[in-house]
Amino acid sequence: MGIAESTLDELPSDAEEQLRHGEQQLELSGRRLRRLPSAVCALSRLEKLYVSGTGLRELPEEIEELRELRILALDFNKLERLPDGLCRLPRLTRLYLGGNRLLALPNDFAQLQSLRCLWIEGNFLRRFPRPLLRLVALQSLQMGDNRLRALPAELPRMTGLRGLWLYGNRFEVFPPALLRMGRLHILDLDRNRLGGFPDLHPLRSLMAERDEPVPRPPPRRPARAFEDEEEEDLLIGGGSRALGPPGDSLRALEASPGLGT
């Protein structure tokens, strides 16, 4: 079977070679995997796991055994739900779930208190997942291309949030809760159905850079080539921020160079 399609229990044939070089990282992206091989969950020292674009339909509860995992990429798969076991990864700081079929997040998702970066764009979320409100340390939240129409009044509880991407949703009115998010450095509301904007001066961290030259837009997907500290700085606050012209959309643009697609 090899790369074409692994069994539910086997590690891919090159996994041992990947792990031999010291860094606890496993790259399974691009393979055909309906389910994560159970042997992966036995790699208790694993720190980075990339399973992007594999056709993955489910995750085993045993994923909670990856207690050292810091980065987990599950984007561009066919996941309709997440197991509660994923919510019990104490060191997880970055989670990529974009391009799946998720309608909601588990209630236990709030246990991911180490999470700093969550990308969940391109799913089927109709309501803002309330477990996220308890992730006060979350700094970067990418929720573009979902089906959101409103945001909860409690959103300002997320005091650590610095970047919020909401492009391509179904907002018809500017969400009032955003006006109490004065610490945001990035706010993207492009491609919604907004008829206008209120006075945006309460968004002081965005408005502070209003007179700067308008840089290129923020990336839709971070590259993996960066060191952790550098990548985090680029995602949540490195470089200046500037608001684009408020004619028909509000969008915070990013000046920091280097992130790929």
PDB file of C-alpha atoms in Angstrom:
ATOM      1  CA  MET A   1       0.000   0.000   0.000  1.00  0.00           C
ATOM      2  CA  GLY A   2       2.825   2.464   0.905  1.00  0.00           C
ATOM      3  CA  ILE A   3       2.162   6.060  -0.029  1.00  0.00           C
ATOM      4  CA  ALA A   4      -0.936   5.291  -2.101  1.00  0.00           C
ATOM      5  CA  GLU A   5      -3.050   4.398   0.920  1.00  0.00           C
ATOM      6  CA  SER A   6      -1.906   3.364   4.378  1.00  0.00           C
ATOM      7  CA  THR A   7      -3.751   0.944   6.600  1.00  0.00           C
ATOM      8  CA  LEU A   8      -5.349   2.177   9.815  1.00  0.00           C
ATOM      9  CA  ASP A   9      -2.496   0.825  11.965  1.00  0.00           C
ATOM     10  CA  GLU A  10       0.686   1.218   9.947  1.00  0.00           C
ATOM     11  CA  LEU A  11       3.056   4.139   9.845  1.00  0.00           C
ATOM     12  CA  PRO A  12       4.041   5.169   6.306  1.00  0.00           C
ATOM     13  CA  SER A  13       7.226   3.502   5.157  1.00  0.00           C
ATOM     14  CA  ASP A  14       9.274   6.717   5.340  1.00  0.00           C
ATOM     15  CA  ALA A  15       8.092   7.782   8.823  1.00  0.00           C
ATOM     16  CA  GLU A  16      11.082   6.246  10.572  1.00  0.00           C
ATOM     17  CA  GLU A  17      13.439   8.122   8.261  1.00  0.00           C
ATOM     18  CA  GLN A  18      11.635  11.404   8.974  1.00  0.00           C
ATOM     19  CA  LEU A  19      11.950  10.939  12.743  1.00  0.00           C
ATOM     20  CA  ARG A  20      15.576   9.785  12.626  1.00  0.00           C
ATOM     21  CA  HIS A  21      17.022  13.268  12.219  1.00  0.00           C
ATOM     22  CA  GLY A  22      16.208  14.488  15.715  1.00  0.00           C
ATOM     23  CA  GLU A  23      13.309  16.873  15.183  1.00  0.00           C
ATOM     24  CA  GLN A  24      10.054  15.308  16.311  1.00  0.00           C
ATOM     25  CA  GLN A  25       8.136  16.179  13.162  1.00  0.00           C
ATOM     26  CA  LEU A  26       6.042  13.969  10.871  1.00  0.00           C
ATOM     27  CA  GLU A  27       4.849  15.015   7.404  1.00  0.00           C
ATOM     28  CA  LEU A  28       1.949  12.979   6.011  1.00  0.00           C
ATOM     29  CA  SER A  29       0.414  15.625   3.769  1.00  0.00           C
ATOM     30  CA  GLY A  30      -0.742  14.644   0.291  1.00  0.00           C
ATOM     31  CA  ARG A  31      -1.146  10.948   1.024  1.00  0.00           C
ATOM     32  CA  ARG A  32      -4.429   9.057   0.885  1.00  0.00           C
ATOM     33  CA  LEU A  33      -5.583   8.631   4.475  1.00  0.00           C
ATOM     34  CA  ARG A  34      -9.220   8.241   5.396  1.00  0.00           C
ATOM     35  CA  ARG A  35      -8.197   7.866   9.028  1.00  0.00           C
ATOM     36  CA  LEU A  36      -5.031   8.752  10.882  1.00  0.00           C
ATOM     37  CA  PRO A  37      -2.918   5.585  11.357  1.00  0.00           C
ATOM     38  CA  SER A  38      -3.225   4.557  14.998  1.00  0.00           C
ATOM     39  CA  ALA A  39       0.540   4.044  15.162  1.00  0.00           C
ATOM     40  CA  VAL A  40       0.980   7.817  14.823  1.00  0.00           C
ATOM     41  CA  CYS A  41      -0.731   8.275  18.186  1.00  0.00           C
ATOM     42  CA  ALA A  42       1.950   6.100  19.791  1.00  0.00           C
ATOM     43  CA  LEU A  43       4.636   8.685  18.913  1.00  0.00           C
ATOM     44  CA  SER A  44       4.353  10.312  22.326  1.00  0.00           C
ATOM     45  CA  ARG A  45       7.293  12.690  21.761  1.00  0.00           C
ATOM     46  CA  LEU A  46       5.958  14.085  18.468  1.00  0.00           C
ATOM     47  CA  GLU A  47       5.907  17.903  18.394  1.00  0.00           C
ATOM     48  CA  LYS A  48       4.737  18.731  14.852  1.00  0.00           C
ATOM     49  CA  LEU A  49       2.252  16.733  12.768  1.00  0.00           C
ATOM     50  CA  TYR A  50       1.196  17.736   9.247  1.00  0.00           C
ATOM     51  CA  VAL A  51      -1.724  15.816   7.722  1.00  0.00           C
ATOM     52  CA  SER A  52      -2.965  18.273   5.083  1.00  0.00           C
ATOM     53  CA  GLY A  53      -4.876  17.332   1.930  1.00  0.00           C
ATOM     54  CA  THR A  54      -5.110  13.592   2.562  1.00  0.00           C
ATOM     55  CA  GLY A  55      -8.883  13.025   2.374  1.00  0.00           C
ATOM     56  CA  LEU A  56      -8.941  12.434   6.126  1.00  0.00           C
ATOM     57  CA  ARG A  57     -12.496  11.819   7.365  1.00  0.00           C
ATOM     58  CA  GLU A  58     -11.956  11.130  11.050  1.00  0.00           C
ATOM     59  CA  LEU A  59      -9.460  11.295  13.884  1.00  0.00           C
ATOM     60  CA  PRO A  60      -9.045   8.683  16.600  1.00  0.00           C
ATOM     61  CA  GLU A  61      -9.657   9.584  20.245  1.00  0.00           C
ATOM     62  CA  GLU A  62      -6.135   8.294  20.864  1.00  0.00           C
ATOM     63  CA  ILE A  63      -4.745  11.503  19.376  1.00  0.00           C
ATOM     64  CA  GLU A  64      -4.765  12.787  22.958  1.00  0.00           C
ATOM     65  CA  GLU A  65      -1.694  10.593  23.548  1.00  0.00           C
ATOM     66  CA  LEU A  66       0.412  13.146  21.621  1.00  0.00           C
ATOM     67  CA  ARG A  67       1.037  15.149  24.779  1.00  0.00           C
ATOM     68  CA  GLU A  68       4.056  17.024  23.378  1.00  0.00           C
ATOM     69  CA  LEU A  69       2.337  18.140  20.153  1.00  0.00           C
ATOM     70  CA  ARG A  70       2.671  21.877  19.480  1.00  0.00           C
ATOM     71  CA  ILE A  71       1.649  22.182  15.812  1.00  0.00           C
ATOM     72  CA  LEU A  72      -1.132  20.180  14.148  1.00  0.00           C
ATOM     73  CA  ALA A  73      -2.117  20.764  10.508  1.00  0.00           C
ATOM     74  CA  LEU A  74      -5.348  19.066   9.405  1.00  0.00           C
ATOM     75  CA  ASP A  75      -6.389  21.507   6.686  1.00  0.00           C
ATOM     76  CA  PHE A  76      -7.913  20.564   3.310  1.00  0.00           C
ATOM     77  CA  ASN A  77      -9.442  17.286   4.446  1.00  0.00           C
ATOM     78  CA  LYS A  78     -13.014  15.988   4.894  1.00  0.00           C
ATOM     79  CA  LEU A  79     -13.436  16.234   8.646  1.00  0.00           C
ATOM     80  CA  GLU A  80     -17.025  16.768   9.804  1.00  0.00           C
ATOM     81  CA  ARG A  81     -16.302  16.591  13.516  1.00  0.00           C
ATOM     82  CA  LEU A  82     -13.387  16.657  15.925  1.00  0.00           C
ATOM     83  CA  PRO A  83     -12.902  14.068  18.673  1.00  0.00           C
ATOM     84  CA  ASP A  84     -12.824  15.158  22.289  1.00  0.00           C
ATOM     85  CA  GLY A  85      -9.330  13.667  22.470  1.00  0.00           C
ATOM     86  CA  LEU A  86      -8.002  16.501  20.310  1.00  0.00           C
ATOM     87  CA  CYS A  87      -9.095  18.929  23.032  1.00  0.00           C
ATOM     88  CA  ARG A  88      -6.712  17.276  25.492  1.00  0.00           C
ATOM     89  CA  LEU A  89      -3.417  18.297  23.907  1.00  0.00           C
ATOM     90  CA  PRO A  90      -1.880  20.494  26.628  1.00  0.00           C
ATOM     91  CA  ARG A  91       0.993  21.972  24.587  1.00  0.00           C
ATOM     92  CA  LEU A  92      -0.834  22.659  21.304  1.00  0.00           C
ATOM     93  CA  THR A  93      -0.154  26.231  20.157  1.00  0.00           C
ATOM     94  CA  ARG A  94      -1.117  26.139  16.450  1.00  0.00           C
ATOM     95  CA  LEU A  95      -4.024  24.274  14.901  1.00  0.00           C
ATOM     96  CA  TYR A  96      -4.895  24.401  11.195  1.00  0.00           C
ATOM     97  CA  LEU A  97      -8.412  23.158  10.345  1.00  0.00           C
ATOM     98  CA  GLY A  98      -9.174  25.155   7.190  1.00  0.00           C
ATOM     99  CA  GLY A  99     -10.917  23.590   4.219  1.00  0.00           C
ATOM    100  CA  ASN A 100     -12.852  20.875   6.051  1.00  0.00           C
ATOM    101  CA  ARG A 101     -16.596  20.301   6.639  1.00  0.00           C
ATOM    102  CA  LEU A 102     -16.919  21.390  10.241  1.00  0.00           C
ATOM    103  CA  LEU A 103     -20.263  22.703  11.484  1.00  0.00           C
ATOM    104  CA  ALA A 104     -19.157  23.260  15.085  1.00  0.00           C
ATOM    105  CA  LEU A 105     -16.378  22.661  17.596  1.00  0.00           C
ATOM    106  CA  PRO A 106     -16.559  20.322  20.606  1.00  0.00           C
ATOM    107  CA  ASN A 107     -17.530  21.875  23.946  1.00  0.00           C
ATOM    108  CA  ASP A 108     -14.208  20.679  25.353  1.00  0.00           C
ATOM    109  CA  PHE A 109     -12.317  22.768  22.781  1.00  0.00           C
ATOM    110  CA  ALA A 110     -11.935  25.399  25.515  1.00  0.00           C
ATOM    111  CA  GLN A 111      -9.437  23.093  27.228  1.00  0.00           C
ATOM    112  CA  LEU A 112      -6.815  24.053  24.625  1.00  0.00           C
ATOM    113  CA  GLN A 113      -5.486  26.831  26.822  1.00  0.00           C
ATOM    114  CA  SER A 114      -2.042  26.851  25.162  1.00  0.00           C
ATOM    115  CA  LEU A 115      -3.557  27.587  21.737  1.00  0.00           C
ATOM    116  CA  ARG A 116      -2.275  30.809  20.179  1.00  0.00           C
ATOM    117  CA  CYS A 117      -3.165  30.387  16.491  1.00  0.00           C
ATOM    118  CA  LEU A 118      -6.334  28.797  15.058  1.00  0.00           C
ATOM    119  CA  TRP A 119      -7.080  28.664  11.327  1.00  0.00           C
ATOM    120  CA  ILE A 120     -10.581  27.354  10.664  1.00  0.00           C
ATOM    121  CA  GLU A 121     -11.387  29.115   7.398  1.00  0.00           C
ATOM    122  CA  GLY A 122     -13.389  27.448   4.625  1.00  0.00           C
ATOM    123  CA  ASN A 123     -15.718  25.387   6.827  1.00  0.00           C
ATOM    124  CA  PHE A 124     -19.504  25.488   7.397  1.00  0.00           C
ATOM    125  CA  LEU A 125     -19.699  27.449  10.650  1.00  0.00           C
ATOM    126  CA  ARG A 126     -23.015  29.299  10.940  1.00  0.00           C
ATOM    127  CA  ARG A 127     -22.436  30.451  14.509  1.00  0.00           C
ATOM    128  CA  PHE A 128     -19.331  31.606  16.311  1.00  0.00           C
ATOM    129  CA  PRO A 129     -18.164  28.592  18.380  1.00  0.00           C
ATOM    130  CA  ARG A 130     -18.728  29.578  21.996  1.00  0.00           C
ATOM    131  CA  PRO A 131     -15.850  27.446  23.370  1.00  0.00           C
ATOM    132  CA  LEU A 132     -13.500  29.927  21.677  1.00  0.00           C
ATOM    133  CA  LEU A 133     -14.649  32.658  24.058  1.00  0.00           C
ATOM    134  CA  ARG A 134     -12.783  30.888  26.851  1.00  0.00           C
ATOM    135  CA  LEU A 135      -9.482  30.885  24.948  1.00  0.00           C
ATOM    136  CA  VAL A 136      -8.341  34.213  26.344  1.00  0.00           C
ATOM    137  CA  ALA A 137      -4.736  33.615  25.224  1.00  0.00           C
ATOM    138  CA  LEU A 138      -5.649  32.994  21.553  1.00  0.00           C
ATOM    139  CA  GLN A 139      -3.865  35.587  19.424  1.00  0.00           C
ATOM    140  CA  SER A 140      -4.652  34.754  15.788  1.00  0.00           C
ATOM    141  CA  LEU A 141      -8.095  33.554  14.636  1.00  0.00           C
ATOM    142  CA  GLN A 142      -8.730  32.889  10.942  1.00  0.00           C
ATOM    143  CA  MET A 143     -12.476  32.326  10.263  1.00  0.00           C
ATOM    144  CA  GLY A 144     -12.806  33.503   6.675  1.00  0.00           C
ATOM    145  CA  ASP A 145     -15.137  31.816   4.178  1.00  0.00           C
ATOM    146  CA  ASN A 146     -17.626  30.423   6.668  1.00  0.00           C
ATOM    147  CA  ARG A 147     -21.329  31.291   7.072  1.00  0.00           C
ATOM    148  CA  LEU A 148     -21.294  33.620  10.061  1.00  0.00           C
ATOM    149  CA  ARG A 149     -23.963  36.332  10.291  1.00  0.00           C
ATOM    150  CA  ALA A 150     -23.256  37.661  13.780  1.00  0.00           C
ATOM    151  CA  LEU A 151     -20.678  37.642  16.570  1.00  0.00           C
ATOM    152  CA  PRO A 152     -21.398  37.100  20.280  1.00  0.00           C
ATOM    153  CA  ALA A 153     -21.500  40.108  22.586  1.00  0.00           C
ATOM    154  CA  GLU A 154     -18.943  38.321  24.774  1.00  0.00           C
ATOM    155  CA  LEU A 155     -16.250  38.424  22.064  1.00  0.00           C
ATOM    156  CA  PRO A 156     -14.173  41.091  23.901  1.00  0.00           C
ATOM    157  CA  ARG A 157     -13.461  38.449  26.551  1.00  0.00           C
ATOM    158  CA  MET A 158     -10.819  37.206  24.110  1.00  0.00           C
ATOM    159  CA  THR A 159      -8.365  39.791  25.378  1.00  0.00           C
ATOM    160  CA  GLY A 160      -5.332  38.160  23.754  1.00  0.00           C
ATOM    161  CA  LEU A 161      -6.719  38.368  20.221  1.00  0.00           C
ATOM    162  CA  ARG A 162      -4.592  40.451  17.855  1.00  0.00           C
ATOM    163  CA  GLY A 163      -5.551  39.108  14.409  1.00  0.00           C
ATOM    164  CA  LEU A 164      -9.118  38.296  13.313  1.00  0.00           C
ATOM    165  CA  TRP A 165      -9.996  37.267   9.750  1.00  0.00           C
ATOM    166  CA  LEU A 166     -13.752  37.274   8.954  1.00  0.00           C
ATOM    167  CA  TYR A 167     -13.715  37.778   5.168  1.00  0.00           C
ATOM    168  CA  GLY A 168     -16.205  35.905   2.994  1.00  0.00           C
ATOM    169  CA  ASN A 169     -18.935  35.438   5.615  1.00  0.00           C
ATOM    170  CA  ARG A 170     -22.527  36.746   5.650  1.00  0.00           C
ATOM    171  CA  PHE A 171     -22.419  39.823   7.864  1.00  0.00           C
ATOM    172  CA  GLU A 172     -24.952  42.460   6.829  1.00  0.00           C
ATOM    173  CA  VAL A 173     -24.354  44.729   9.829  1.00  0.00           C
ATOM    174  CA  PHE A 174     -21.003  45.621  11.366  1.00  0.00           C
ATOM    175  CA  PRO A 175     -20.804  43.400  14.496  1.00  0.00           C
ATOM    176  CA  PRO A 176     -21.059  45.751  17.532  1.00  0.00           C
ATOM    177  CA  ALA A 177     -18.767  43.544  19.620  1.00  0.00           C
ATOM    178  CA  LEU A 178     -15.845  44.427  17.331  1.00  0.00           C
ATOM    179  CA  LEU A 179     -15.964  48.042  18.495  1.00  0.00           C
ATOM    180  CA  ARG A 180     -14.854  46.811  21.909  1.00  0.00           C
ATOM    181  CA  MET A 181     -11.845  44.977  20.474  1.00  0.00           C
ATOM    182  CA  GLY A 182      -9.418  47.872  20.716  1.00  0.00           C
ATOM    183  CA  ARG A 183      -6.351  45.627  20.864  1.00  0.00           C
ATOM    184  CA  LEU A 184      -6.832  44.114  17.401  1.00  0.00           C
ATOM    185  CA  HIS A 185      -3.948  44.681  15.000  1.00  0.00           C
ATOM    186  CA  ILE A 186      -5.551  42.864  12.047  1.00  0.00           C
ATOM    187  CA  LEU A 187      -9.238  42.843  11.118  1.00  0.00           C
ATOM    188  CA  ASP A 188     -10.436  41.527   7.769  1.00  0.00           C
ATOM    189  CA  LEU A 189     -14.133  41.922   6.863  1.00  0.00           C
ATOM    190  CA  ASP A 190     -13.700  41.827   3.117  1.00  0.00           C
ATOM    191  CA  ARG A 191     -16.348  40.099   0.946  1.00  0.00           C
ATOM    192  CA  ASN A 192     -19.298  40.398   3.315  1.00  0.00           C
ATOM    193  CA  ARG A 193     -22.654  42.138   2.791  1.00  0.00           C
ATOM    194  CA  LEU A 194     -22.059  45.186   4.941  1.00  0.00           C
ATOM    195  CA  GLY A 195     -24.077  48.262   4.054  1.00  0.00           C
ATOM    196  CA  GLY A 196     -21.867  50.668   5.989  1.00  0.00           C
ATOM    197  CA  PHE A 197     -19.591  51.186   8.968  1.00  0.00           C
ATOM    198  CA  PRO A 198     -19.923  52.913  12.336  1.00  0.00           C
ATOM    199  CA  ASP A 199     -17.319  55.256  13.799  1.00  0.00           C
ATOM    200  CA  LEU A 200     -14.231  53.037  13.876  1.00  0.00           C
ATOM    201  CA  HIS A 201     -12.105  55.146  16.219  1.00  0.00           C
ATOM    202  CA  PRO A 202     -12.606  52.718  19.148  1.00  0.00           C
ATOM    203  CA  LEU A 203     -10.415  50.301  17.143  1.00  0.00           C
ATOM    204  CA  ARG A 204      -7.412  52.326  18.201  1.00  0.00           C
ATOM    205  CA  SER A 205      -4.713  49.760  17.355  1.00  0.00           C
ATOM    206  CA  LEU A 206      -5.978  49.615  13.756  1.00  0.00           C
ATOM    207  CA  MET A 207      -6.522  53.334  13.385  1.00  0.00           C
ATOM    208  CA  ALA A 208      -3.055  54.177  14.730  1.00  0.00           C
ATOM    209  CA  GLU A 209      -1.519  53.060  11.429  1.00  0.00           C
ATOM    210  CA  ARG A 210      -4.144  54.674   9.209  1.00  0.00           C
ATOM    211  CA  ASP A 211      -1.698  57.127   7.654  1.00  0.00           C
ATOM    212  CA  GLU A 212       0.920  54.500   6.806  1.00  0.00           C
ATOM    213  CA  PRO A 213       1.328  53.328   3.175  1.00  0.00           C
ATOM    214  CA  VAL A 214      -1.087  50.478   2.429  1.00  0.00           C
ATOM    215  CA  PRO A 215       0.961  47.252   2.295  1.00  0.00           C
ATOM    216  CA  ARG A 216       0.128  43.903   0.776  1.00  0.00           C
ATOM    217  CA  PRO A 217      -2.760  41.825   2.193  1.00  0.00           C
ATOM    218  CA  PRO A 218      -2.215  39.165   4.865  1.00  0.00           C
ATOM    219  CA  PRO A 219      -1.660  35.590   3.758  1.00  0.00           C
ATOM    220  CA  ARG A 220      -4.425  33.017   3.654  1.00  0.00           C
ATOM    221  CA  ARG A 221      -2.117  30.233   4.874  1.00  0.00           C
ATOM    222  CA  PRO A 222       1.208  30.485   6.742  1.00  0.00           C
ATOM    223  CA  ALA A 223       4.367  28.931   5.399  1.00  0.00           C
ATOM    224  CA  ARG A 224       6.023  26.255   7.531  1.00  0.00           C
ATOM    225  CA  ALA A 225       9.590  27.329   6.896  1.00  0.00           C
ATOM    226  CA  PHE A 226       9.769  29.837   9.760  1.00  0.00           C
ATOM    227  CA  GLU A 227      11.158  29.304  13.205  1.00  0.00           C
ATOM    228  CA  ASP A 228       8.308  29.226  15.710  1.00  0.00           C
ATOM    229  CA  GLU A 229       9.018  32.633  17.230  1.00  0.00           C
ATOM    230  CA  GLU A 230       9.358  34.359  13.860  1.00  0.00           C
ATOM    231  CA  GLU A 231       6.201  32.777  12.461  1.00  0.00           C
ATOM    232  CA  GLU A 232       4.190  33.761  15.526  1.00  0.00           C
ATOM    233  CA  ASP A 233       5.417  37.353  15.328  1.00  0.00           C
ATOM    234  CA  LEU A 234       4.382  37.597  11.672  1.00  0.00           C
ATOM    235  CA  LEU A 235       0.965  36.088  12.349  1.00  0.00           C
ATOM    236  CA  ILE A 236      -0.068  38.180  15.324  1.00  0.00           C
ATOM    237  CA  GLY A 237       1.741  41.453  15.383  1.00  0.00           C
ATOM    238  CA  GLY A 238       5.050  41.830  13.623  1.00  0.00           C
ATOM    239  CA  GLY A 239       5.292  44.915  11.432  1.00  0.00           C
ATOM    240  CA  SER A 240       2.839  47.773  11.090  1.00  0.00           C
ATOM    241  CA  ARG A 241      -0.862  47.499  10.351  1.00  0.00           C
ATOM    242  CA  ALA A 242      -2.984  49.822   8.271  1.00  0.00           C
ATOM    243  CA  LEU A 243      -6.651  50.086   7.422  1.00  0.00           C
ATOM    244  CA  GLY A 244      -7.555  50.039   3.797  1.00  0.00           C
ATOM    245  CA  PRO A 245      -9.948  52.607   2.323  1.00  0.00           C
ATOM    246  CA  PRO A 246     -13.372  52.251   4.042  1.00  0.00           C
ATOM    247  CA  GLY A 247     -15.385  52.605   0.839  1.00  0.00           C
ATOM    248  CA  ASP A 248     -17.095  49.239   0.547  1.00  0.00           C
ATOM    249  CA  SER A 249     -15.121  46.980   2.864  1.00  0.00           C
ATOM    250  CA  LEU A 250     -12.982  47.114   5.962  1.00  0.00           C
ATOM    251  CA  ARG A 251      -9.717  45.279   5.834  1.00  0.00           C
ATOM    252  CA  ALA A 252      -6.529  45.392   7.849  1.00  0.00           C
ATOM    253  CA  LEU A 253      -3.503  44.824   5.654  1.00  0.00           C
ATOM    254  CA  GLU A 254      -0.173  43.398   6.708  1.00  0.00           C
ATOM    255  CA  ALA A 255       3.221  44.913   6.037  1.00  0.00           C
ATOM    256  CA  SER A 256       5.395  42.052   7.228  1.00  0.00           C
ATOM    257  CA  PRO A 257       7.185  40.284   4.334  1.00  0.00           C
ATOM    258  CA  GLY A 258       7.860  36.651   3.799  1.00  0.00           C
ATOM    259  CA  LEU A 259       4.790  34.527   4.438  1.00  0.00           C
ATOM    260  CA  GLY A 260       3.952  32.193   1.595  1.00  0.00           C
ATOM    261  CA  THR A 261       0.732  30.473   0.635  1.00  0.00           C
TER     262      THR A 261
END
